[in-house]
Short mmCIF file of C-alpha atoms (C1' of nucleotides) in Angstrom, two decimals:
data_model
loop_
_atom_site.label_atom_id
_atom_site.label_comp_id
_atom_site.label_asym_id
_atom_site.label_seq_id
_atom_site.Cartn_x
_atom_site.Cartn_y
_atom_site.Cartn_z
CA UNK A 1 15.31 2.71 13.58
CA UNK A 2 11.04 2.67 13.92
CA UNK A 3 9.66 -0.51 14.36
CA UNK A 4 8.09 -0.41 10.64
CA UNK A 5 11.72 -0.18 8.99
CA UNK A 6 13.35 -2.81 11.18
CA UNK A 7 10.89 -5.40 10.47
CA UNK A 8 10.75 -5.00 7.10
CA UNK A 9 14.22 -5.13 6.84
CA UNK A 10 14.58 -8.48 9.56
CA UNK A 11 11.84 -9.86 6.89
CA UNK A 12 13.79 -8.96 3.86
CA UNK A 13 17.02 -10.31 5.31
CA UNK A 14 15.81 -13.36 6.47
CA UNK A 15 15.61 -13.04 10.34
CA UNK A 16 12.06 -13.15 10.12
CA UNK A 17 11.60 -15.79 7.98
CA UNK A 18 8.08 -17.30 6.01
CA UNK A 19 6.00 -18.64 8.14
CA UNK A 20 7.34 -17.35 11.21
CA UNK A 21 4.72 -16.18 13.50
CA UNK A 22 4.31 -12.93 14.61
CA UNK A 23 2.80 -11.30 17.90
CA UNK A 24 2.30 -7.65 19.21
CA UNK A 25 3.98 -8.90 22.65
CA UNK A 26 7.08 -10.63 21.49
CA UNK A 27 7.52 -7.44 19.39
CA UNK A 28 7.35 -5.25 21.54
CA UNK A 29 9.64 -6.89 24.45
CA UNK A 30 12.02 -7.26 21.17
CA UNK A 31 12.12 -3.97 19.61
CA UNK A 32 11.88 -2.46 23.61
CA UNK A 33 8.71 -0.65 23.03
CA UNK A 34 4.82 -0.59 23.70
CA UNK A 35 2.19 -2.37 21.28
CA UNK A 36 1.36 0.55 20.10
CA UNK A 37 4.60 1.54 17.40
CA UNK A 38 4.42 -2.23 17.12
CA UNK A 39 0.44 -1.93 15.73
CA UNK A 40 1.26 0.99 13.93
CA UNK A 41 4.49 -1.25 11.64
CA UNK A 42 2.26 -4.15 11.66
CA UNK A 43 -0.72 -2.56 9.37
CA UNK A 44 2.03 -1.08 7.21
CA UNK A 45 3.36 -4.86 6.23
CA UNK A 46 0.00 -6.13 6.11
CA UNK A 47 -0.72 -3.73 3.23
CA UNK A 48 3.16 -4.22 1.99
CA UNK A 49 1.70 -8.08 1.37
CA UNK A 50 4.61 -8.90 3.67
CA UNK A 51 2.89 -10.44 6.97
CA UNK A 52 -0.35 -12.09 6.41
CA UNK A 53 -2.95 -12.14 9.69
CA UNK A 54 -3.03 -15.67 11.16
CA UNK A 55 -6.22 -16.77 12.36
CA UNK A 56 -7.00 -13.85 14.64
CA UNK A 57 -3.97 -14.45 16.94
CA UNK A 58 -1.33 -12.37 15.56
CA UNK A 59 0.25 -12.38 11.98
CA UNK A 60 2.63 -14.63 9.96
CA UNK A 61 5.41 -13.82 7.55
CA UNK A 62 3.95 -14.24 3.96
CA UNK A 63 6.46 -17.28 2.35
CA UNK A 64 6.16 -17.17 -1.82
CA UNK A 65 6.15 -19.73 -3.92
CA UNK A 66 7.48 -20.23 -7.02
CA UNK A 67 4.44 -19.35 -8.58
CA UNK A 68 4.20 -15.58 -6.76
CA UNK A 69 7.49 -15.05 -7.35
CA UNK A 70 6.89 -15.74 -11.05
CA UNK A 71 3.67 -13.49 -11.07
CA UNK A 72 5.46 -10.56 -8.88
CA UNK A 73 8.58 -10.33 -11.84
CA UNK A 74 6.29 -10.57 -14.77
CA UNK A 75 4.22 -7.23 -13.00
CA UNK A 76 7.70 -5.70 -12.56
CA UNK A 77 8.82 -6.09 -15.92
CA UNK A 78 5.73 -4.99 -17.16
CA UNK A 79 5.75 -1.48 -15.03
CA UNK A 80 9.51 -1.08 -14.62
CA UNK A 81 9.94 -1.77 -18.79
CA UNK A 82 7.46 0.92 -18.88
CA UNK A 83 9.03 3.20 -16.79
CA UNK A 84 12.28 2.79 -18.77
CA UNK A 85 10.72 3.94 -21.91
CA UNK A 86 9.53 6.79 -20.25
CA UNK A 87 13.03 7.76 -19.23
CA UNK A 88 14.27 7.56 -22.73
CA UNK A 89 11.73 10.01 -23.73
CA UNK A 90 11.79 12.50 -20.29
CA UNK A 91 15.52 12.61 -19.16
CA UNK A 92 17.76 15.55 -18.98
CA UNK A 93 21.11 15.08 -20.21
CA UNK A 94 21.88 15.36 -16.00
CA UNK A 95 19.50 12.36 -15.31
CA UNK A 96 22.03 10.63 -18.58
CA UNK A 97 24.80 11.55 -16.63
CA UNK A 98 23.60 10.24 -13.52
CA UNK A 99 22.49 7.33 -15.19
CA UNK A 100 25.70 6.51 -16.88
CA UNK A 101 27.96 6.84 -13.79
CA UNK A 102 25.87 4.48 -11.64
CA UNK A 103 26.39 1.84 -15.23
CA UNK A 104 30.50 2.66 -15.06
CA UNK A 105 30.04 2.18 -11.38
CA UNK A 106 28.65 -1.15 -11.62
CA UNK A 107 31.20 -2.09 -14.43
CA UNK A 108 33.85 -1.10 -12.01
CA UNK A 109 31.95 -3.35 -9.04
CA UNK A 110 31.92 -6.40 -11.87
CA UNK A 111 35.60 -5.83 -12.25
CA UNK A 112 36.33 -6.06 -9.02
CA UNK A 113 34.05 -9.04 -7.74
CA UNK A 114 35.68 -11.40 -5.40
CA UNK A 115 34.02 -14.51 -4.98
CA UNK A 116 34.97 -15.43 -1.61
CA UNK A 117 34.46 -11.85 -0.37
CA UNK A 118 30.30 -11.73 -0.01
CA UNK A 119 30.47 -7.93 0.55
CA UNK A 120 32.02 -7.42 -3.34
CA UNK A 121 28.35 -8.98 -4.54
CA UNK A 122 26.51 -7.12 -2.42
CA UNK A 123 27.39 -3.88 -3.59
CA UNK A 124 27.29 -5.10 -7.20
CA UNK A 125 23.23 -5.99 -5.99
CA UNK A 126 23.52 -2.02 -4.26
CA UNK A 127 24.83 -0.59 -7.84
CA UNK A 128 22.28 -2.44 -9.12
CA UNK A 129 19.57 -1.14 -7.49
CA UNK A 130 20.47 2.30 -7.94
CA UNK A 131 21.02 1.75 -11.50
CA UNK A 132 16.55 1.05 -11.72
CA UNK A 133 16.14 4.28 -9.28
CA UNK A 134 17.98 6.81 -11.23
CA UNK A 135 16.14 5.27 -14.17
CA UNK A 136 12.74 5.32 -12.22
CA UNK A 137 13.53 8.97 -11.58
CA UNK A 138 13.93 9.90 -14.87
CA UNK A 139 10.80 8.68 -15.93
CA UNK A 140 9.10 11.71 -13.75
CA UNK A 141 5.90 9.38 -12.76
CA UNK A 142 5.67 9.27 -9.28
CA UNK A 143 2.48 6.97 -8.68
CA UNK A 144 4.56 4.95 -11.35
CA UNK A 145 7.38 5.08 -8.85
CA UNK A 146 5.38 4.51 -5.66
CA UNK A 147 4.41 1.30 -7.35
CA UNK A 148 7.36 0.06 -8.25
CA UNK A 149 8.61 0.18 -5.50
CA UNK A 150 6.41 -1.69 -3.41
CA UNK A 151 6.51 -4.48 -6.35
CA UNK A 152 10.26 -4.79 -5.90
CA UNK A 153 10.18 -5.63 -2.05
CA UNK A 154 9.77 -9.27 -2.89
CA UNK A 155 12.54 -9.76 -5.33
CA UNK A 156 15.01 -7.99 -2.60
CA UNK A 157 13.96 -11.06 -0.73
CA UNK A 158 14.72 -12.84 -3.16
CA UNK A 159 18.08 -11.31 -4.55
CA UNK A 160 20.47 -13.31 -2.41
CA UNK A 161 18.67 -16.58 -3.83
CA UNK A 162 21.31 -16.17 -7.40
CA UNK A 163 24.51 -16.14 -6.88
CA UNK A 164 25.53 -14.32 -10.87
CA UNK A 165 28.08 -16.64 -11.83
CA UNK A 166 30.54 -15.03 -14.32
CA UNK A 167 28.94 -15.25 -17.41
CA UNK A 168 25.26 -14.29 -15.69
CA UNK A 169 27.15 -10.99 -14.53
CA UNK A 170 28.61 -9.69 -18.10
CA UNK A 171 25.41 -10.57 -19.43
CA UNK A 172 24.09 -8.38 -16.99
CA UNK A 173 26.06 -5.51 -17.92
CA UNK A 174 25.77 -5.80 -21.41
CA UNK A 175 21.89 -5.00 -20.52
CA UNK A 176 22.65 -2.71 -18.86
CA UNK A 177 24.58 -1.17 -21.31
CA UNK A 178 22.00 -1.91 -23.85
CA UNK A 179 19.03 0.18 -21.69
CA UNK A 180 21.63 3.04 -20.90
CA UNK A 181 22.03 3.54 -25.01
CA UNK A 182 18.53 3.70 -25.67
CA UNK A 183 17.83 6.10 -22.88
CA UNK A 184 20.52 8.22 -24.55
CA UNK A 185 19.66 7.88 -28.40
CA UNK A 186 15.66 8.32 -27.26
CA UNK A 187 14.81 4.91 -28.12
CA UNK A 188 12.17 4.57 -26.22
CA UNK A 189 10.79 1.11 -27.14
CA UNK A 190 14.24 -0.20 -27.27
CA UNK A 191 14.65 0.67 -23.77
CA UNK A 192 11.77 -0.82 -22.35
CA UNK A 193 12.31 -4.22 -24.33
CA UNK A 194 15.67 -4.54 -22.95
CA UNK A 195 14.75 -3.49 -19.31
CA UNK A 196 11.81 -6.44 -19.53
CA UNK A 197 14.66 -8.98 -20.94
CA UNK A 198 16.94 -7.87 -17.54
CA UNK A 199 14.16 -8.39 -15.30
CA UNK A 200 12.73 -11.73 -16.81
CA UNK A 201 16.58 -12.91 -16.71
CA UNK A 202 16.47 -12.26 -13.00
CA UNK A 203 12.96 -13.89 -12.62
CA UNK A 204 14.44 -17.21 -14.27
CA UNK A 205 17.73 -16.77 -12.26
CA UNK A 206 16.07 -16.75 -9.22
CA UNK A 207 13.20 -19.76 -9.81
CA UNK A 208 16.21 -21.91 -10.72
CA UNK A 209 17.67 -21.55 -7.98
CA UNK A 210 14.87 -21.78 -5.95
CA UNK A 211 13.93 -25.24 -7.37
CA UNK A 212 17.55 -26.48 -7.25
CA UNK A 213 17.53 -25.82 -3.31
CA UNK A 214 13.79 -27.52 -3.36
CA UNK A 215 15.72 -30.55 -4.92
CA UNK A 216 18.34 -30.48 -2.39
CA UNK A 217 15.86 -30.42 0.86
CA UNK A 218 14.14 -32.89 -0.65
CA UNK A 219 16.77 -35.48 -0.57
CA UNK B 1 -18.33 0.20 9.21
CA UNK B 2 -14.92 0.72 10.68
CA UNK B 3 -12.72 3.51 10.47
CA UNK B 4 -10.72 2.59 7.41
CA UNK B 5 -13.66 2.11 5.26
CA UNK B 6 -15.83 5.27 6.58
CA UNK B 7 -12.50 7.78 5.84
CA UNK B 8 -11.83 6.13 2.67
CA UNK B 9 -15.18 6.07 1.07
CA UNK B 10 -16.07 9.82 2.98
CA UNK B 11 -13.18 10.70 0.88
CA UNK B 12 -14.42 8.84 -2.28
CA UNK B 13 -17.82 10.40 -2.57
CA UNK B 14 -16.39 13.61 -1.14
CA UNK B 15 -17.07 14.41 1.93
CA UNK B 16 -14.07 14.76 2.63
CA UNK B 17 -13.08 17.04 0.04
CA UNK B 18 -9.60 17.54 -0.97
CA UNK B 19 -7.36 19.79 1.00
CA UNK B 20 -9.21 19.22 3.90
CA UNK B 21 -7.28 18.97 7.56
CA UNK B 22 -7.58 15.78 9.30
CA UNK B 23 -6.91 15.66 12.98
CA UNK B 24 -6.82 12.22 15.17
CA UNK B 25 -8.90 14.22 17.52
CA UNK B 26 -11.85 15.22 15.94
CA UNK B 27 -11.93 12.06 13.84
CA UNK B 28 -12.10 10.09 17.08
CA UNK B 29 -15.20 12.47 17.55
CA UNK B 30 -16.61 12.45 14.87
CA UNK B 31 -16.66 8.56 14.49
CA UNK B 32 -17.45 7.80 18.32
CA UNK B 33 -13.86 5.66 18.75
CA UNK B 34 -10.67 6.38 20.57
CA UNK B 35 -7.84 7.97 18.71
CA UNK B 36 -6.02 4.82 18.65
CA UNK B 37 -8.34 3.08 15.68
CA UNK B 38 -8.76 6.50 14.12
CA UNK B 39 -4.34 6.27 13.65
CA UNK B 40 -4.52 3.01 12.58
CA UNK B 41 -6.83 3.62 9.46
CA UNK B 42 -4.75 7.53 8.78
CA UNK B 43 -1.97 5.06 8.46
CA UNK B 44 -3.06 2.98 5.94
CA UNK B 45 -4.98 6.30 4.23
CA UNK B 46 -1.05 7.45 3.84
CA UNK B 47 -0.22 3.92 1.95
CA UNK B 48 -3.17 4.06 -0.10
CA UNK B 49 -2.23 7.79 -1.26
CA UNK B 50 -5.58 9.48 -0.47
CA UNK B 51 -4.10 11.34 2.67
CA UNK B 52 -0.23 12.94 3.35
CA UNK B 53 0.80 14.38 6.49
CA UNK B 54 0.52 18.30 7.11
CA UNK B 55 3.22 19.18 8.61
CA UNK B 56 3.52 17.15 11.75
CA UNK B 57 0.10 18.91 13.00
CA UNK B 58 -2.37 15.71 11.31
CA UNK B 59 -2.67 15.12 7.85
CA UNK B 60 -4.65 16.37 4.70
CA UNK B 61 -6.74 14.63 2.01
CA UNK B 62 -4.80 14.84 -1.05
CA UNK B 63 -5.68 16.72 -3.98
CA UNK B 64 -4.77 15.33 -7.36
CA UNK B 65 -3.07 17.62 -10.38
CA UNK B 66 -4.45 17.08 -13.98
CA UNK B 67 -0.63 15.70 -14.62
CA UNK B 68 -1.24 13.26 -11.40
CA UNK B 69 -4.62 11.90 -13.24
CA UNK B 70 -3.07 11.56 -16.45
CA UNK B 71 -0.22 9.77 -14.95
CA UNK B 72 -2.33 7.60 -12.63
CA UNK B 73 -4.59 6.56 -15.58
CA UNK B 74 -1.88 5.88 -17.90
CA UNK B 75 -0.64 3.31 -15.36
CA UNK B 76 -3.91 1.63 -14.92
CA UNK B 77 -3.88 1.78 -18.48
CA UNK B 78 -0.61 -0.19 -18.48
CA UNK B 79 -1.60 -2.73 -16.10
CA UNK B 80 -5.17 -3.52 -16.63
CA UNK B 81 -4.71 -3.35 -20.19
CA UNK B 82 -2.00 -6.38 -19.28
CA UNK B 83 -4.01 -8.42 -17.59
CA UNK B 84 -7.13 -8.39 -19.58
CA UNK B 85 -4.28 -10.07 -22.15
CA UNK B 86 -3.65 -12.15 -19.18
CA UNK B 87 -7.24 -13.22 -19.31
CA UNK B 88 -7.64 -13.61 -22.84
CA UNK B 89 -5.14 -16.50 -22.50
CA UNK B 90 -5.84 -17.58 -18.76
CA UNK B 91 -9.74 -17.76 -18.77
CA UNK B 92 -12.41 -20.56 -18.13
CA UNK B 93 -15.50 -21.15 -19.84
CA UNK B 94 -16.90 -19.91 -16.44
CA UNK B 95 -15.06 -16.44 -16.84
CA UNK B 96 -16.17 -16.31 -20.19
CA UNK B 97 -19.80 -16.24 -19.12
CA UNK B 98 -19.53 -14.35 -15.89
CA UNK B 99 -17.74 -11.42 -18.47
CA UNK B 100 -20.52 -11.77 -21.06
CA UNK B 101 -23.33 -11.54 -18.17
CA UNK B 102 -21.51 -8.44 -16.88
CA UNK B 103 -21.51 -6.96 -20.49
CA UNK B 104 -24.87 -7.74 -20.85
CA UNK B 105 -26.12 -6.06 -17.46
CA UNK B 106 -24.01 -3.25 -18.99
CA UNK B 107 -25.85 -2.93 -22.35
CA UNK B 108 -29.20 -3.34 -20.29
CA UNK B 109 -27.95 -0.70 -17.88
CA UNK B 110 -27.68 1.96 -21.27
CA UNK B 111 -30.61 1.35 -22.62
CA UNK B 112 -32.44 2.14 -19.67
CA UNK B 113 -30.54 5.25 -19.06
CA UNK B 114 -32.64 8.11 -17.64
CA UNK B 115 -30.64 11.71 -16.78
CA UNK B 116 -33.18 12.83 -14.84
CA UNK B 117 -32.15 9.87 -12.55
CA UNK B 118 -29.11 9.93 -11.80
CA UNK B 119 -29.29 6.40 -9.80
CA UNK B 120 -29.78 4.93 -13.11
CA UNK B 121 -25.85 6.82 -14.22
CA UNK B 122 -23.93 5.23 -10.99
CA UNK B 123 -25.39 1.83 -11.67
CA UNK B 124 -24.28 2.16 -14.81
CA UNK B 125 -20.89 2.60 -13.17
CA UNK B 126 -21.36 0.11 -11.12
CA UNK B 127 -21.85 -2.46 -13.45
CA UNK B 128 -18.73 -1.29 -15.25
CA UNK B 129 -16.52 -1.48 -12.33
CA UNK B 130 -18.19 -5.71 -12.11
CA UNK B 131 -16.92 -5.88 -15.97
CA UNK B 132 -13.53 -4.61 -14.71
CA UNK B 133 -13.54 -6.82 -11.82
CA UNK B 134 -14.84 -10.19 -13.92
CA UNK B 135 -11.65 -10.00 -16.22
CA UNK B 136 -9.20 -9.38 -13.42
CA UNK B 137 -10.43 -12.68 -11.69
CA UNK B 138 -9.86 -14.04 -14.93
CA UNK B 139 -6.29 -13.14 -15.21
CA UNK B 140 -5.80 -15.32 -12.68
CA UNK B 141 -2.59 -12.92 -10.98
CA UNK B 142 -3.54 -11.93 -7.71
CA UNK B 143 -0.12 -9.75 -6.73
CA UNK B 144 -1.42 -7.57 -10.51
CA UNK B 145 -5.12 -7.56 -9.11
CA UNK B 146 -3.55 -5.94 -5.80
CA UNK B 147 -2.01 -3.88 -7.63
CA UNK B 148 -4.56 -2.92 -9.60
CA UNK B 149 -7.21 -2.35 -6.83
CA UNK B 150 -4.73 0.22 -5.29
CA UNK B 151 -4.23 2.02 -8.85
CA UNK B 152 -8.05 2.07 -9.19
CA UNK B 153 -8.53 4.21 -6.38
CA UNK B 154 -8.20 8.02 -7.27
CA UNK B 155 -10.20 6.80 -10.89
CA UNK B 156 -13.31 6.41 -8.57
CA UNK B 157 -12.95 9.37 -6.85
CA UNK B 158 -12.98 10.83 -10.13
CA UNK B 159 -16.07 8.93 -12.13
CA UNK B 160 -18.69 11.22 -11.04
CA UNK B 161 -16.85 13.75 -13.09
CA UNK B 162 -17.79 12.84 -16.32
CA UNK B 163 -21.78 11.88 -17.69
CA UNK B 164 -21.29 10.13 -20.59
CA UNK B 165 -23.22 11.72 -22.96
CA UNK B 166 -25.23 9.48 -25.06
CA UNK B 167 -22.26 8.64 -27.74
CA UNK B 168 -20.00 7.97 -25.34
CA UNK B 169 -22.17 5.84 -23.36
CA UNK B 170 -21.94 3.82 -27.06
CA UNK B 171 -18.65 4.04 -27.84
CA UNK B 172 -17.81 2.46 -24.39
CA UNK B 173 -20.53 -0.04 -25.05
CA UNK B 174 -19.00 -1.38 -28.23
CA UNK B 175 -15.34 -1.32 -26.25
CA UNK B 176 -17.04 -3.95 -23.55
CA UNK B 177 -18.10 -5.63 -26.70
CA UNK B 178 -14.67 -5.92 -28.71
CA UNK B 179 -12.77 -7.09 -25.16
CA UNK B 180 -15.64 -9.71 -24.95
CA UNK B 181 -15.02 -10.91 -28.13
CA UNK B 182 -10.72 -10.86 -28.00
CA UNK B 183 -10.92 -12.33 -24.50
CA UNK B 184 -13.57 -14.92 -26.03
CA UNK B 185 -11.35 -16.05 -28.76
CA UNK B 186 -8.29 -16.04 -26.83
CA UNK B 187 -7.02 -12.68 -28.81
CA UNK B 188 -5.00 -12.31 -26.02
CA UNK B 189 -3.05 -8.48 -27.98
CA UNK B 190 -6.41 -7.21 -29.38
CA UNK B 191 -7.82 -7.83 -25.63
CA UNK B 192 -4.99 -6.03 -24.01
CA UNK B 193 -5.08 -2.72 -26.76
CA UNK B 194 -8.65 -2.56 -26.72
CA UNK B 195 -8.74 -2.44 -22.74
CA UNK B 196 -6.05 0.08 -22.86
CA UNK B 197 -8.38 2.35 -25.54
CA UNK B 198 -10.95 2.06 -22.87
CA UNK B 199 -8.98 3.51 -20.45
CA UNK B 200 -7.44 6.18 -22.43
CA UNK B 201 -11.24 7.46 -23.43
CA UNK B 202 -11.95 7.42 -19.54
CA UNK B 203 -8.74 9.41 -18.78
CA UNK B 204 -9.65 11.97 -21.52
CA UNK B 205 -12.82 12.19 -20.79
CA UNK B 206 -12.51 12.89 -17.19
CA UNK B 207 -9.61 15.52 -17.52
CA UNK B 208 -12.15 17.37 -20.29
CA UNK B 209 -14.59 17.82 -17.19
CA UNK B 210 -11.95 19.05 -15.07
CA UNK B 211 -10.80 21.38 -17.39
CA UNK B 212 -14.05 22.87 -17.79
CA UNK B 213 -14.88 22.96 -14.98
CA UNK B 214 -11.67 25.15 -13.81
CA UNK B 215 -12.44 27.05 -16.44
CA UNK B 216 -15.64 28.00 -14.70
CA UNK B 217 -14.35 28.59 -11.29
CA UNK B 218 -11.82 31.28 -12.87
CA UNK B 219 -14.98 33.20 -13.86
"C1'" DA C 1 7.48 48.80 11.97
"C1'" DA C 2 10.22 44.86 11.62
"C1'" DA C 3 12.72 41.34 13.60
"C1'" DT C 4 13.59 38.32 17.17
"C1'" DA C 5 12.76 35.88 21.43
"C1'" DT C 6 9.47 33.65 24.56
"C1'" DC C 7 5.87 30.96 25.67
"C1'" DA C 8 1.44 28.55 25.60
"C1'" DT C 9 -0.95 25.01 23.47
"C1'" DA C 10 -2.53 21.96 20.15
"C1'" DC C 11 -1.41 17.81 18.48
"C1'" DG C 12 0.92 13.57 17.49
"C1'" DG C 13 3.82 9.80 19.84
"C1'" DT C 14 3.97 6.33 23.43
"C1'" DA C 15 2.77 3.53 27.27
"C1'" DT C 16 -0.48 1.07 29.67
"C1'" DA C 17 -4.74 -0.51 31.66
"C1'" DC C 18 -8.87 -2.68 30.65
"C1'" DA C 19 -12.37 -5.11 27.54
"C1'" DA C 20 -13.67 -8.47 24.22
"C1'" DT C 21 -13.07 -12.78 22.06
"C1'" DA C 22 -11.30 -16.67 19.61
"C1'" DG C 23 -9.14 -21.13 20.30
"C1'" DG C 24 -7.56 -24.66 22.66
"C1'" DT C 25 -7.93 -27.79 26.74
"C1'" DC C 26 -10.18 -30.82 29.48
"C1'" DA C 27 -13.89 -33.00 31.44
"C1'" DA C 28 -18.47 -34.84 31.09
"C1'" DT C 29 -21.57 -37.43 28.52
"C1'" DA C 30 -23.29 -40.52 24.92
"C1'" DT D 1 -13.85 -43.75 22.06
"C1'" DA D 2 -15.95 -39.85 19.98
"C1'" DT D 3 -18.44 -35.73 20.57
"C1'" DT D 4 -20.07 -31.94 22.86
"C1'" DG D 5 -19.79 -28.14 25.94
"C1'" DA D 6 -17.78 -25.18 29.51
"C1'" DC D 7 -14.07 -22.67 30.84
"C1'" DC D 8 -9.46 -20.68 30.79
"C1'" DT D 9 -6.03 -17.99 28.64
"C1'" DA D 10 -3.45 -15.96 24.99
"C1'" DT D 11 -3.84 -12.21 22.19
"C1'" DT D 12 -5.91 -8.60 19.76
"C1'" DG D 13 -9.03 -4.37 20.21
"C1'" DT D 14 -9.95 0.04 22.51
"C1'" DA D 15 -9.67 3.90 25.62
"C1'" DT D 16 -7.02 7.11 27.95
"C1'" DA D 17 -3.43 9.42 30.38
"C1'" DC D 18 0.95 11.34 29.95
"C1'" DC D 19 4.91 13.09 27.35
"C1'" DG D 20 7.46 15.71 23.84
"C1'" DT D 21 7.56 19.11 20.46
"C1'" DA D 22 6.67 22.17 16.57
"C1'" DT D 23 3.83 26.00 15.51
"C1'" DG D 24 1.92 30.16 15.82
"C1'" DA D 25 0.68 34.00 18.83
"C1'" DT D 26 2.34 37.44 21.84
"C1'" DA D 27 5.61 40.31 23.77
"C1'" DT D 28 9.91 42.57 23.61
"C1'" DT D 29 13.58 44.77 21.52
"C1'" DT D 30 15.83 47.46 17.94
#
DNA sequence: AAATATCATACGGTATACAATAGGTCAATA
DNA sequence: TATTGACCTATTGTATACCGTATGATATTT
């Protein structure tokens, strides 16, 4: 794995975490490589928004607050509701198909969810996210794409923050549902509206429980 | 100037023209510098869009499709036409009057239009791009002004492409003027459509050049 | 003449040595 | 005790040498 891809994965996991401070060294005695690669990953976060430069001595990882995080979902709504009326009115019936089988794929994941088993809600979050790129695909924009997905980097962070209770998770499949009926029948307003309404459901998922854990450190 | 900013403006104004091959060594050259600064800024080229990698022998400034332009401006249509809602409900008396100054440098700017000059055409640009960035401060969303900025790119490669003639130069005028006035009275919709109309004129008018100007290199 | 194999080299990838400098420490002074 | 200044060092910035490899030219074979 290059140096870029692991740590923007360690960040997105957690093993970096905010505010954790970063130098060329320590990187590159940890990854077992020169500064150079190191350099190389390290301008590639900076312009991910991901690391932050710290007072001329090396970088830190960016931490969000509630108020970024807020900001960051309303842009994604915003581009990926767009993209999802462009899919109803630019997919094949193969991009349907594709579309449909990642929905009765993540039905199937719902189905099967086992609460003590963290794997199980994982791959619902992997089904997930494939669900958005076949969608993303079929809207045929690729700048549109390329945006997107730097946008989403910061709600992966954030994904593990909800854990979808039952009721959160039908919900989340009746979107679902919803988007994948509009991208069939051509609606394409329909389908943006209701890909907005899944991502601003996530948005408020996440800042509550964000400010519930705030509660809890602070007592 | 440092690398970064020399490659990405000698590809702005064209000096870099598109299609060109890039090579570490005779960037490092032509700039004076060592390779190693010359692969920091090709990396962040890559991110930005402007360059992709030839390949594995160096890298190549893009060259943008009609479809890419459309595509690109229809996004920037999308998301600056989102926050200039944004401002409309988010602005300061302050913003007001830094985006009525702007507008009025701008109507100045037109009336003292000379074609024979054409320093007097790029300040005119100039002072639209200040317009642009006035309500983007405004909005007050600094992940969507990001975003934006990196959106806004390939648009300003593009704006010596089309010289307003003189009704256009009006029509845009009156545009400034309508935002002004939605943004003023916190018409947060009528800011956002009117923005977007802006954009869509620029987009058309643009791929009209290019068109034309295809049309005379088949001849 | 076409297809394949061989090889040289141009070029990016990596490591590393050296240079420049910001920031903190500590001592000297007011 | 507070403030200034000198110096040391941690850390980034830059140059460069070496390594690995894909590409394209050349030669060889059919």
């Amino acid at each position: 794995m290059n140096p870029y891809k692991y740590m923007k994965n360690a960040i997105i996991v957690g093993q970096y975490k905010p505010g954790t401070r970063l130098t060329e060294k320590a990187l590159a005695d940890e990854l077992q490589v020169s500064r150079t690669p190191i350099r190389e990953a390290i301008k590639q976060l900076e312009v991910d928004g991901l690391i932050t430069p710290y007072k001329k001595r090396g970088y830190v990882v960016k931490s969000f607050s509630i108020e970024d995080i807020r900001q960051i979902y309303n842009v994604r709504a915003l581009l990926e509701g767009y993209a999802t009326g462009e899919a109803a009115v630019m997919r094949t019936e193969e991009d349907l198909e594709r579309i449909a089988a990642k929905n009765t794929a993540y039905r199937q994941a719902i189905e099967a969810v086992d609460r003590e088993n963290i794997e199980t809600i994982q791959y619902i979050q992997q089904i997930n996210q494939q669900f958005h790129s076949e969608i993303l695909f079929a809207a045929r924009n690729d700048h549109l794409k390329a945006l997107i997905e730097r946008v989403v980097v910061v709600p992966i962070i954030f994904r593990s923050f909800y854990w979808y209770d039952e009721r959160q998770l039908m919900r989340s499949l009746q979107v679902h549902e919803t988007i994948l009926q509009a991208i069939r029948h051509r609606e394409s307003d329909r389908a943006r509206v209701a890909m907005q309404e899944h991502i601003y459901q996530g948005r408020d998922d996440v800042i509550e429980a964000l400010q519930k854990q705030n509660i809890l450190q602070d007592e």
